[in-house]
PDB file of C-alpha atoms and ligand atoms in Angstrom:
ATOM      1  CA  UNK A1480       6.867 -32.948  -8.379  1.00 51.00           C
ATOM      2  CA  UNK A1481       5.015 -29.747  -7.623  1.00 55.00           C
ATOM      3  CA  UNK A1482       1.532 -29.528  -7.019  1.00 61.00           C
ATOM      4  CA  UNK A1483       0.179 -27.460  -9.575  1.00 64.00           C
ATOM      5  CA  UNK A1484      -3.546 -27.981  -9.015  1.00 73.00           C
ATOM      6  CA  UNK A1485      -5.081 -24.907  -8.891  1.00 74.00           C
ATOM      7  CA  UNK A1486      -6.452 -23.577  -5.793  1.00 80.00           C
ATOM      8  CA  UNK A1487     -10.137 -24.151  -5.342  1.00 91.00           C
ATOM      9  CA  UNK A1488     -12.177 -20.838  -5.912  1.00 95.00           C
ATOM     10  CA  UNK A1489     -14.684 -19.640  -2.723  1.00 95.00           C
ATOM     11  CA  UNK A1490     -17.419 -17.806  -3.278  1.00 96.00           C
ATOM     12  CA  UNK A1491     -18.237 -15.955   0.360  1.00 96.00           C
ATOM     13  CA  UNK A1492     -21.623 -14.174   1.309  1.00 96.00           C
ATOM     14  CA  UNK A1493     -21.075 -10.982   0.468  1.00 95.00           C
ATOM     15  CA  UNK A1494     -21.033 -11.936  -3.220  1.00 95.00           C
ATOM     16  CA  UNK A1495     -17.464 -11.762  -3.194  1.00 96.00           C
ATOM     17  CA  UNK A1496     -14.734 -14.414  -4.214  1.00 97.00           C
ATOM     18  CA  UNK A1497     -11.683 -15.691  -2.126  1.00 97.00           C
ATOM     19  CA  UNK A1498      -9.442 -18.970  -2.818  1.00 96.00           C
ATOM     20  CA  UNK A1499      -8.581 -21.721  -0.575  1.00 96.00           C
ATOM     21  CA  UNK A1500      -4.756 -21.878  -0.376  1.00 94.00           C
ATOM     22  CA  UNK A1501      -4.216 -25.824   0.199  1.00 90.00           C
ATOM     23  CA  UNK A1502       0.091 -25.453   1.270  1.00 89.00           C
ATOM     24  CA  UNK A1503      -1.498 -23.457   4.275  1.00 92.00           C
ATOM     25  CA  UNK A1504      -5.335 -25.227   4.303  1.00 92.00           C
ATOM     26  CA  UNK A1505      -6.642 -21.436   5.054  1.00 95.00           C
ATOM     27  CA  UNK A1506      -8.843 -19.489   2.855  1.00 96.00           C
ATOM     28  CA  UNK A1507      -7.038 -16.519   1.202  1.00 97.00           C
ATOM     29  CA  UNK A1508      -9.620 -13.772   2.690  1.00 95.00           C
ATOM     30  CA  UNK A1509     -12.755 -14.460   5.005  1.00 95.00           C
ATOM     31  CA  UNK A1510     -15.128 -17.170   4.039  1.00 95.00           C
ATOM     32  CA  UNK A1511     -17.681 -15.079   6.099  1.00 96.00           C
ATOM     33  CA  UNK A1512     -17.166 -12.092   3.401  1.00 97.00           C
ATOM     34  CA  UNK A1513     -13.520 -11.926   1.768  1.00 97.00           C
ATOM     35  CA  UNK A1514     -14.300  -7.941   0.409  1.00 97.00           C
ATOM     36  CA  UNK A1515     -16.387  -6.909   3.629  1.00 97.00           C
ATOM     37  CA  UNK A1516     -13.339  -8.263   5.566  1.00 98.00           C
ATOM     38  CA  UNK A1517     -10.874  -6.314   3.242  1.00 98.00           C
ATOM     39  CA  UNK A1518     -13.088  -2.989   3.662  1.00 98.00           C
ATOM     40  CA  UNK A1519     -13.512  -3.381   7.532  1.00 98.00           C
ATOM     41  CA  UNK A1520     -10.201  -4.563   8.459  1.00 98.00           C
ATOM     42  CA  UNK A1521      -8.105  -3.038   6.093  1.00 98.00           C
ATOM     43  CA  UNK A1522      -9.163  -0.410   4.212  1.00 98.00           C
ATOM     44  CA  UNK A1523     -11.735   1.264   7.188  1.00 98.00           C
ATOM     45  CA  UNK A1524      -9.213   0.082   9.852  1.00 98.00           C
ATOM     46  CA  UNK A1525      -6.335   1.956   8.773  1.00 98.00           C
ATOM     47  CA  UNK A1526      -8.585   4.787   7.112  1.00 98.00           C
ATOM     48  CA  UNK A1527      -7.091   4.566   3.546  1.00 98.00           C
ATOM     49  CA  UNK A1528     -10.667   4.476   2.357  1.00 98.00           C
ATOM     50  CA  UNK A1529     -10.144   8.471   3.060  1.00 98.00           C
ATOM     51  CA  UNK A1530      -7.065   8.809   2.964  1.00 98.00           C
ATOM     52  CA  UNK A1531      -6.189  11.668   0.194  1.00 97.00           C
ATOM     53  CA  UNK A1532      -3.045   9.570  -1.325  1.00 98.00           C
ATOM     54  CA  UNK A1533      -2.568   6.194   0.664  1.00 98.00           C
ATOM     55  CA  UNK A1534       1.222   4.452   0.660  1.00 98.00           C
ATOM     56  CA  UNK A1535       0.018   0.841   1.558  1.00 99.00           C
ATOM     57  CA  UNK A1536       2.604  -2.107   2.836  1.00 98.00           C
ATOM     58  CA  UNK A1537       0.802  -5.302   2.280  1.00 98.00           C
ATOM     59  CA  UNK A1538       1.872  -8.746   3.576  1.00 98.00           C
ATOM     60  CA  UNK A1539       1.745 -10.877   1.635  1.00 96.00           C
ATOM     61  CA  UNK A1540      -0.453 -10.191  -1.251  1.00 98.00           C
ATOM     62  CA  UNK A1541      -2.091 -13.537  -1.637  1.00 97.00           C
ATOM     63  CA  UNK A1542      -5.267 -13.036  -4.683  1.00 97.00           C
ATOM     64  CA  UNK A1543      -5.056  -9.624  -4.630  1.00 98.00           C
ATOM     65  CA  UNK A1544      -8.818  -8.781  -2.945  1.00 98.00           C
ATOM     66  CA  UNK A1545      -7.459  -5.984  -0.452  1.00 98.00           C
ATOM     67  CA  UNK A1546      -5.333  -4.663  -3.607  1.00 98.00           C
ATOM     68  CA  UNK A1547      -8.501  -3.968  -5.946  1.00 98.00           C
ATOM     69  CA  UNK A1548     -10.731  -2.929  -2.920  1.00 98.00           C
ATOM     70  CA  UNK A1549      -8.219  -0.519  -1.814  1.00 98.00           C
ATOM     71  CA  UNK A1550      -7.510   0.233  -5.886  1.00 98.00           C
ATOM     72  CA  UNK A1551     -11.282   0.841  -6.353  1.00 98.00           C
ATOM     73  CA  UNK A1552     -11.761   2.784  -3.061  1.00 98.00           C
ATOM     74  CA  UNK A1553      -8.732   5.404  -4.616  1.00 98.00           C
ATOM     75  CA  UNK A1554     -10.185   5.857  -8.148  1.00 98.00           C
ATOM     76  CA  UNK A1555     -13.261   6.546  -7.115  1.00 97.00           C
ATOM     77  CA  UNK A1556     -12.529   9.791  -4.817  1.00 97.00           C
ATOM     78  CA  UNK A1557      -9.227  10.649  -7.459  1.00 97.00           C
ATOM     79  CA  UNK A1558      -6.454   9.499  -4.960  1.00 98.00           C
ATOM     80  CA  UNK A1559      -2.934   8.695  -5.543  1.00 98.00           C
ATOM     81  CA  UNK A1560      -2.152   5.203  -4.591  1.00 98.00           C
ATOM     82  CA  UNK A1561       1.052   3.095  -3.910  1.00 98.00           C
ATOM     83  CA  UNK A1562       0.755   0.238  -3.074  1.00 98.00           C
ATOM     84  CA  UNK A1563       3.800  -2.203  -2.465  1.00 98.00           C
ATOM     85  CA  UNK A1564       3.007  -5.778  -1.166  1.00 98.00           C
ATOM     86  CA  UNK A1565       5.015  -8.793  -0.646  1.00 98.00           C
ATOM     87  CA  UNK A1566       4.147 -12.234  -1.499  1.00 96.00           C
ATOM     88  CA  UNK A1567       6.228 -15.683  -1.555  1.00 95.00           C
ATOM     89  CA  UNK A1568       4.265 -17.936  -3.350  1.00 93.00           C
ATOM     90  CA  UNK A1569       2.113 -16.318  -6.397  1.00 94.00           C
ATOM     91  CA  UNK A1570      -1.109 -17.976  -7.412  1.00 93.00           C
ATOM     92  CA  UNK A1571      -1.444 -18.289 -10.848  1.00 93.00           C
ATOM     93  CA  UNK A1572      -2.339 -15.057 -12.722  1.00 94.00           C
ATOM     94  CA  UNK A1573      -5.730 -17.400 -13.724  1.00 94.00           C
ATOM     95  CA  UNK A1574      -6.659 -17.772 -10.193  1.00 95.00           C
ATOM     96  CA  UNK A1575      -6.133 -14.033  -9.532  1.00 96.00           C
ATOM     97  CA  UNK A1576      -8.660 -13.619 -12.459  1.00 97.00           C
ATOM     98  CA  UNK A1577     -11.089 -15.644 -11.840  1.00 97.00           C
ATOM     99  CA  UNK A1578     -11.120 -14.759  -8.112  1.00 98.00           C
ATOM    100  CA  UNK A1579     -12.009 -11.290  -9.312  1.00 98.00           C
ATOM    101  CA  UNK A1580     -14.680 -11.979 -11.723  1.00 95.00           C
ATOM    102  CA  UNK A1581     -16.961  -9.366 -11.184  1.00 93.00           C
ATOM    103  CA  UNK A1582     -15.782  -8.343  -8.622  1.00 96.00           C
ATOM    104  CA  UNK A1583     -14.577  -4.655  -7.489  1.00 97.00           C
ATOM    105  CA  UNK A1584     -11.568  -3.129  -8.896  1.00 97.00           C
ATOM    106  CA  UNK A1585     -11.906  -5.900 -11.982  1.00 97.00           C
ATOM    107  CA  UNK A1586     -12.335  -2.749 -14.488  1.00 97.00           C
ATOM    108  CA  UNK A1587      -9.935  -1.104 -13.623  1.00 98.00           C
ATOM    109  CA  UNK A1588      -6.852  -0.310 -15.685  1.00 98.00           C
ATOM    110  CA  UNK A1589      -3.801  -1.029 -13.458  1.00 98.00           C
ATOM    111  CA  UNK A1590      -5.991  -4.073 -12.553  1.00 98.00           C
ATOM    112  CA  UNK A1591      -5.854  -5.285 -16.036  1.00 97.00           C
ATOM    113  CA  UNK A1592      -2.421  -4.094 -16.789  1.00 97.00           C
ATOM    114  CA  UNK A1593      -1.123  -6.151 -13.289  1.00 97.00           C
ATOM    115  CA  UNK A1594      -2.928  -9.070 -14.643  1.00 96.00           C
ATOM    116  CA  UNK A1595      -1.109  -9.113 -17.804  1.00 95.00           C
ATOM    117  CA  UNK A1596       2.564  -8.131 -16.476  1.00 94.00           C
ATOM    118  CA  UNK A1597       1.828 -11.039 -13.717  1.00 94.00           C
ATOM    119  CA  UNK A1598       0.650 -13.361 -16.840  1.00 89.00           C
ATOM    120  CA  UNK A1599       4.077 -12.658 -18.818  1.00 80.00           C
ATOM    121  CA  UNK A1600       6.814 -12.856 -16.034  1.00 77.00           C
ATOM    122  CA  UNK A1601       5.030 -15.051 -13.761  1.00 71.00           C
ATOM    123  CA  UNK A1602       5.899 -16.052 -10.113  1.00 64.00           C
ATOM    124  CA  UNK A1603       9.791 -17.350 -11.362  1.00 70.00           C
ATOM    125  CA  UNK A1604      10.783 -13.369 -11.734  1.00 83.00           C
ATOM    126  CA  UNK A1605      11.898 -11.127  -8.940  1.00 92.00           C
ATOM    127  CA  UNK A1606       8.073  -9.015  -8.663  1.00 93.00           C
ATOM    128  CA  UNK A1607       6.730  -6.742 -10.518  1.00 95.00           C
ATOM    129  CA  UNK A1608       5.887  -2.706 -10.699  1.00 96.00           C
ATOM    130  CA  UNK A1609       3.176  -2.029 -12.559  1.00 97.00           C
ATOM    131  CA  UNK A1610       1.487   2.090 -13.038  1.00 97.00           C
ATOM    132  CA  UNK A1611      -1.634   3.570 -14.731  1.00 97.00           C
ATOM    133  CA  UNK A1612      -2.634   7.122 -14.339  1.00 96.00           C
ATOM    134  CA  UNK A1613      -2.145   7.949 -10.347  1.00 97.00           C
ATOM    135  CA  UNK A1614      -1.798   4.668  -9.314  1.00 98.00           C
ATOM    136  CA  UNK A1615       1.194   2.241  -8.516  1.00 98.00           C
ATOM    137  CA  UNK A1616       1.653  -1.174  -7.435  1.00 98.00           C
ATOM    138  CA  UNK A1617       4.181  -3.138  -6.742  1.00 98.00           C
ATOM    139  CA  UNK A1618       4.750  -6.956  -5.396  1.00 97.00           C
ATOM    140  CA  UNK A1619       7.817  -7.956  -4.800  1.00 96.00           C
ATOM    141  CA  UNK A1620       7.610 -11.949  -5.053  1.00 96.00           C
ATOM    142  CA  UNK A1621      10.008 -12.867  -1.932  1.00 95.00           C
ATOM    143  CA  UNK A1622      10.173 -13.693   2.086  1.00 97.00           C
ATOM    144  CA  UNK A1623       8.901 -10.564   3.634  1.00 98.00           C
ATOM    145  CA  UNK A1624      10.831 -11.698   6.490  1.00 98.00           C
ATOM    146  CA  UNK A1625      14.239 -11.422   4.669  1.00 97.00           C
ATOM    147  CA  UNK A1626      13.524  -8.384   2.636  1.00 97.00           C
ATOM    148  CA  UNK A1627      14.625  -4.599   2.517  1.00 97.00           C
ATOM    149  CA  UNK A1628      11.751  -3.154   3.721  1.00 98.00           C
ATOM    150  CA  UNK A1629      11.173   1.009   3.552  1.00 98.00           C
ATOM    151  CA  UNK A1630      10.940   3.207   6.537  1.00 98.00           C
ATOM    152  CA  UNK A1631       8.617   5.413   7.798  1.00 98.00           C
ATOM    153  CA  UNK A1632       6.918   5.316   4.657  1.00 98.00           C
ATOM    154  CA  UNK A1633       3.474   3.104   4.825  1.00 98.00           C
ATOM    155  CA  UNK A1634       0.347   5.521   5.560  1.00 98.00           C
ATOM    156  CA  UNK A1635      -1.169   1.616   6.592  1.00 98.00           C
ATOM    157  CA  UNK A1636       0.267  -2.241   6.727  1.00 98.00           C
ATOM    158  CA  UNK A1637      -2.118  -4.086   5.929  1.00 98.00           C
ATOM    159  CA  UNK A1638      -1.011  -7.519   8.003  1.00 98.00           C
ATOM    160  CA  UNK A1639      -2.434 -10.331   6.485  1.00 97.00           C
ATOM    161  CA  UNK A1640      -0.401 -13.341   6.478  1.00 94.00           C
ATOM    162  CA  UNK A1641      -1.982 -16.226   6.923  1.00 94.00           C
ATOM    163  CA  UNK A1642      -3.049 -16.974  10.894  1.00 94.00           C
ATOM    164  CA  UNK A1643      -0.268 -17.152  13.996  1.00 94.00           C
ATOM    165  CA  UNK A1644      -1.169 -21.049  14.138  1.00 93.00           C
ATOM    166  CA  UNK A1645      -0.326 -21.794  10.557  1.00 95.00           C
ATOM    167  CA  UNK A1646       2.283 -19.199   9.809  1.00 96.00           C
ATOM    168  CA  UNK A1647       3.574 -17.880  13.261  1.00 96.00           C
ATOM    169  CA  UNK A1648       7.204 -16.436  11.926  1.00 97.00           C
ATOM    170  CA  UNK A1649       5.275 -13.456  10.582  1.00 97.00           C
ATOM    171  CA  UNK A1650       3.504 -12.687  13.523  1.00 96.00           C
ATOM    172  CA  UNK A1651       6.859 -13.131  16.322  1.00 97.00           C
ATOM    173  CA  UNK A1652       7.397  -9.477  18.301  1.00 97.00           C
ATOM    174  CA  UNK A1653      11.154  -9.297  16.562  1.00 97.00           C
ATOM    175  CA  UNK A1654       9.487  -8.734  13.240  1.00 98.00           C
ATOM    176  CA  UNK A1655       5.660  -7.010  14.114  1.00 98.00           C
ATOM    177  CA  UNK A1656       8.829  -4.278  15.789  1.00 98.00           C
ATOM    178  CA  UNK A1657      10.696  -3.884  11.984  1.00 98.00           C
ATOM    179  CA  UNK A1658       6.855  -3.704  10.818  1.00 98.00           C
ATOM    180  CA  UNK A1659       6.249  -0.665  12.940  1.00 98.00           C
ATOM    181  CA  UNK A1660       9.260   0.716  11.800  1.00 98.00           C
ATOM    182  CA  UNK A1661       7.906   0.510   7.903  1.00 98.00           C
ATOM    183  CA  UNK A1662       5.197   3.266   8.910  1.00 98.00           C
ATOM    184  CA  UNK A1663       5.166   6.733   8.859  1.00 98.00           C
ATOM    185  CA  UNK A1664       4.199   8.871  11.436  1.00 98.00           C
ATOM    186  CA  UNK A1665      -0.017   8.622  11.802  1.00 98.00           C
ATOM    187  CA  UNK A1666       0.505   5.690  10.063  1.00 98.00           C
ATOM    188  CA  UNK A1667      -1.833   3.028  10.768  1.00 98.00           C
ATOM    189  CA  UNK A1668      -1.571  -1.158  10.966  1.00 98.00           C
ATOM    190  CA  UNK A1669      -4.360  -3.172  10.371  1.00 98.00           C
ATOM    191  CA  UNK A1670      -4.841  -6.435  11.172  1.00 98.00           C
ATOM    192  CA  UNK A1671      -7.933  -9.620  11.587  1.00 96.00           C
ATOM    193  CA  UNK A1672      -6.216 -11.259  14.430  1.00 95.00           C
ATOM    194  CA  UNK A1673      -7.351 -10.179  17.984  1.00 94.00           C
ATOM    195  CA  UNK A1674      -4.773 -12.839  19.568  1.00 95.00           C
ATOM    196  CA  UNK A1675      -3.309 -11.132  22.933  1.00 96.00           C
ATOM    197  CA  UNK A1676       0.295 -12.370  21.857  1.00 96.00           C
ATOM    198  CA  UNK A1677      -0.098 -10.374  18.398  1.00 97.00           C
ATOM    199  CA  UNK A1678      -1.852  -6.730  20.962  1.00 97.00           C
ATOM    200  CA  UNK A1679       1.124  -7.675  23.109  1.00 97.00           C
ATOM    201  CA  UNK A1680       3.985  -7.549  20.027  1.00 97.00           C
ATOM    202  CA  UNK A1681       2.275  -4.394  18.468  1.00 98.00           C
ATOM    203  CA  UNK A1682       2.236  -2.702  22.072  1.00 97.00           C
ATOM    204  CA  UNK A1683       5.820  -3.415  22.745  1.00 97.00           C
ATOM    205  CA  UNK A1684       6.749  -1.914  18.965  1.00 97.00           C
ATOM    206  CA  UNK A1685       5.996   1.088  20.595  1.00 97.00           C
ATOM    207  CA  UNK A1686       2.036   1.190  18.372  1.00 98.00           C
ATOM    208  CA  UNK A1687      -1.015   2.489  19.912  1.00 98.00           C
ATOM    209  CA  UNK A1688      -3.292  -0.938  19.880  1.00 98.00           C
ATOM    210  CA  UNK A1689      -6.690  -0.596  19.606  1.00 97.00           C
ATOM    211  CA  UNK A1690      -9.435  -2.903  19.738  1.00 97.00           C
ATOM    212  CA  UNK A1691     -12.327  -2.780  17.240  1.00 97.00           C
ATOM    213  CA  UNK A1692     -15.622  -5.154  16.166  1.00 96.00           C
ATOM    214  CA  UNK A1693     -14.246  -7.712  13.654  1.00 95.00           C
ATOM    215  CA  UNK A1694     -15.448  -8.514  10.002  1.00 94.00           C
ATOM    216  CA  UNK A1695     -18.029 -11.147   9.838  1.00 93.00           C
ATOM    217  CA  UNK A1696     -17.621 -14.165  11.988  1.00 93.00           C
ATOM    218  CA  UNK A1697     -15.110 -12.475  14.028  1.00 94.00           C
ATOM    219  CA  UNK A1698     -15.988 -10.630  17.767  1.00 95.00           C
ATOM    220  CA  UNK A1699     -12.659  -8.645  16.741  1.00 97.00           C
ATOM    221  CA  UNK A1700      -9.990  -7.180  15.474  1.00 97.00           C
ATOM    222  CA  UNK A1701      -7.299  -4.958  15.729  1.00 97.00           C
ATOM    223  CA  UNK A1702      -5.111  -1.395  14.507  1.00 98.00           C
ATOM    224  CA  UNK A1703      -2.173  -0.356  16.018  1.00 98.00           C
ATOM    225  CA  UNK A1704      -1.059   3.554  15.300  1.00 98.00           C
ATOM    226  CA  UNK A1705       2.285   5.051  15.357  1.00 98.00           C
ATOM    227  CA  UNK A1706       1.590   8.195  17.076  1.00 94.00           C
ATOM    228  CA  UNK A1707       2.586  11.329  14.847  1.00 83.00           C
TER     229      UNK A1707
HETATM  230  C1  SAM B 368      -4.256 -14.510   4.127  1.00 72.81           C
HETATM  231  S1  SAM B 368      -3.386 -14.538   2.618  1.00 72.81           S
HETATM  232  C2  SAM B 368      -3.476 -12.854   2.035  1.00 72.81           C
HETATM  233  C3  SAM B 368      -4.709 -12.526   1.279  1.00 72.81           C
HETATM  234  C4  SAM B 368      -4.582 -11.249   0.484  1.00 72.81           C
HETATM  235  N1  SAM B 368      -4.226 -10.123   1.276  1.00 72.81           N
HETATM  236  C5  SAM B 368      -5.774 -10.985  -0.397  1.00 72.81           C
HETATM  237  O1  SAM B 368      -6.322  -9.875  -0.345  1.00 72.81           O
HETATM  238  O2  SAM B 368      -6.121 -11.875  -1.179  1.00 72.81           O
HETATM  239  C6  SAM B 368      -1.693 -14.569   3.171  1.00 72.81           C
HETATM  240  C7  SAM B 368      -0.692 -14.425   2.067  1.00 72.81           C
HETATM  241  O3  SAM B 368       0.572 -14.133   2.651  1.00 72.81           O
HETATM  242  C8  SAM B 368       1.581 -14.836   1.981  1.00 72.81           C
HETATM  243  N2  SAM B 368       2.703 -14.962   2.918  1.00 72.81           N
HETATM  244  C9  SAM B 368       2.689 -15.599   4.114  1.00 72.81           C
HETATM  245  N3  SAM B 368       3.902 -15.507   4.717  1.00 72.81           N
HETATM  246  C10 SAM B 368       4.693 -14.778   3.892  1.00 72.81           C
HETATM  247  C11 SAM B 368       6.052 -14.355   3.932  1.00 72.81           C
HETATM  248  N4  SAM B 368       6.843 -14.687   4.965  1.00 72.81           N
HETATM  249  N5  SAM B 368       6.530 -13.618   2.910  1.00 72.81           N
HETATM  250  C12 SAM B 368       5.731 -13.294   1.842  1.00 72.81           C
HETATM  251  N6  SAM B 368       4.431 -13.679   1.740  1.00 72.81           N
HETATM  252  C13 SAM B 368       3.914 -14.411   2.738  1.00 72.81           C
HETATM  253  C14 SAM B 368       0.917 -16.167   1.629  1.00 72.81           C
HETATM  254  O4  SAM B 368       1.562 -16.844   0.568  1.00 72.81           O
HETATM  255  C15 SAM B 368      -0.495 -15.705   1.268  1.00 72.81           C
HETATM  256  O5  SAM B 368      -0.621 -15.438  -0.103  1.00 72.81           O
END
């Protein structure tokens, strides 16, 4: 029988929530600060947090913290957003909720309007594509690693699978190279891991890797550019 327990619910220092996914035994986002890892990492890291109309690639989408702090981030300064993640095993539409309690991006509309479309089909259909106003998201519910992805479209790729030791096929240099080939030129990928295999991978893709000071409780991390 499945486990259907519902994943335990983290509450992390900066105030902000994050789940503990028990197939992988890894939190969902940082247990040092799940949203100051999202806005460091991610959102800072690839510069969508300026970024006048951000196309974001996100693997895999997990409880949707980088989606509302990126969401949040574009309705405040009136950009267009698409946003198109992958993600193989939903959580509950409950545990995306109560993850978010409170939390930024909970108010607003496509929020709310994601919540309810990922209520009614749940994880058994195909993903879903959900728009309010400016902004767009979709999440297609399927192995990144066997999926159509688009090319030289992403503005930033947000990489967060869970880590090389747990989940290493997402991570190998064969696919970080069809990853680069997802973003468009300037484009940016993000990533928490500072591992020298994953610099290595992003390097050979043919990225410009750069080394930055990592979220909370971590000396690093790391975006790779595809040069214009
Ligand atoms: C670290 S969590 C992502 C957290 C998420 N970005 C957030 O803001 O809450 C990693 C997620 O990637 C998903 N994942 C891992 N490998 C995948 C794959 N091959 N295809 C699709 N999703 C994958 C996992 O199920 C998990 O939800």
């Amino acid at each position: 029988m499945p486990d259907t327990t519902p994943p335990p619910i983290l509450v992390t220092p900066d105030g902000s929530r994050t789940a503990l996914n028990t197939r992988f035994g890894e939190a969902y986002g940082s247990r040092h600060g799940a949203a100051a890892q999202a806005h460091h990492v991610f959102l800072e890291g690839t510069g969508t947090h300026e970024h006048p109309a951000p196309r974001v690639l996100e693997i895999g989408f997990g409880v949707g913290v980088n989606f509302r702090a990126t969401l949040e981030s574009a309705a405040r300064r009136g950009a267009a957003l698409d946003y198109l993640a992958f993600e193989f095993d939903p959580a509950p539409a409950g545990v995306l909720r109560e993850v978010a309690m409170g939390g930024e991006g909970a108010a607003q509309p496509l929020w709310a309007a994601l919540l309810e479309a990922w209520t009614d089909a749940g994880a058994s259909s195909a993903g879903l594509d959900v728009w309010r106003g400016a902004a767009r998201v979709r999440v297609h519910f399927q192995d990144v690693l066997s999926a159509e992805l688009p090319r030289g479209w992403a503005t930033a790729l947000y990489l967060d699978g869970f880590s090389p030791a747990v989940n290493p096929e997402v991570w190998t240099p064969e696919f970080v190279a069809r990853l680069s080939g997802t973003l468009a030129p300037g484009g940016v990928l993000a990533t928490y891991s500072a591992a020298g295999h994953v610099r290595r991978s992003l390097q050979a893709a043919g990225l410009r890797v750069e080394r930055r000071p990592g979220a909370p409780g971590k000396r690093e991390c790391l975006r790779a550019v595809r040069e214009a």
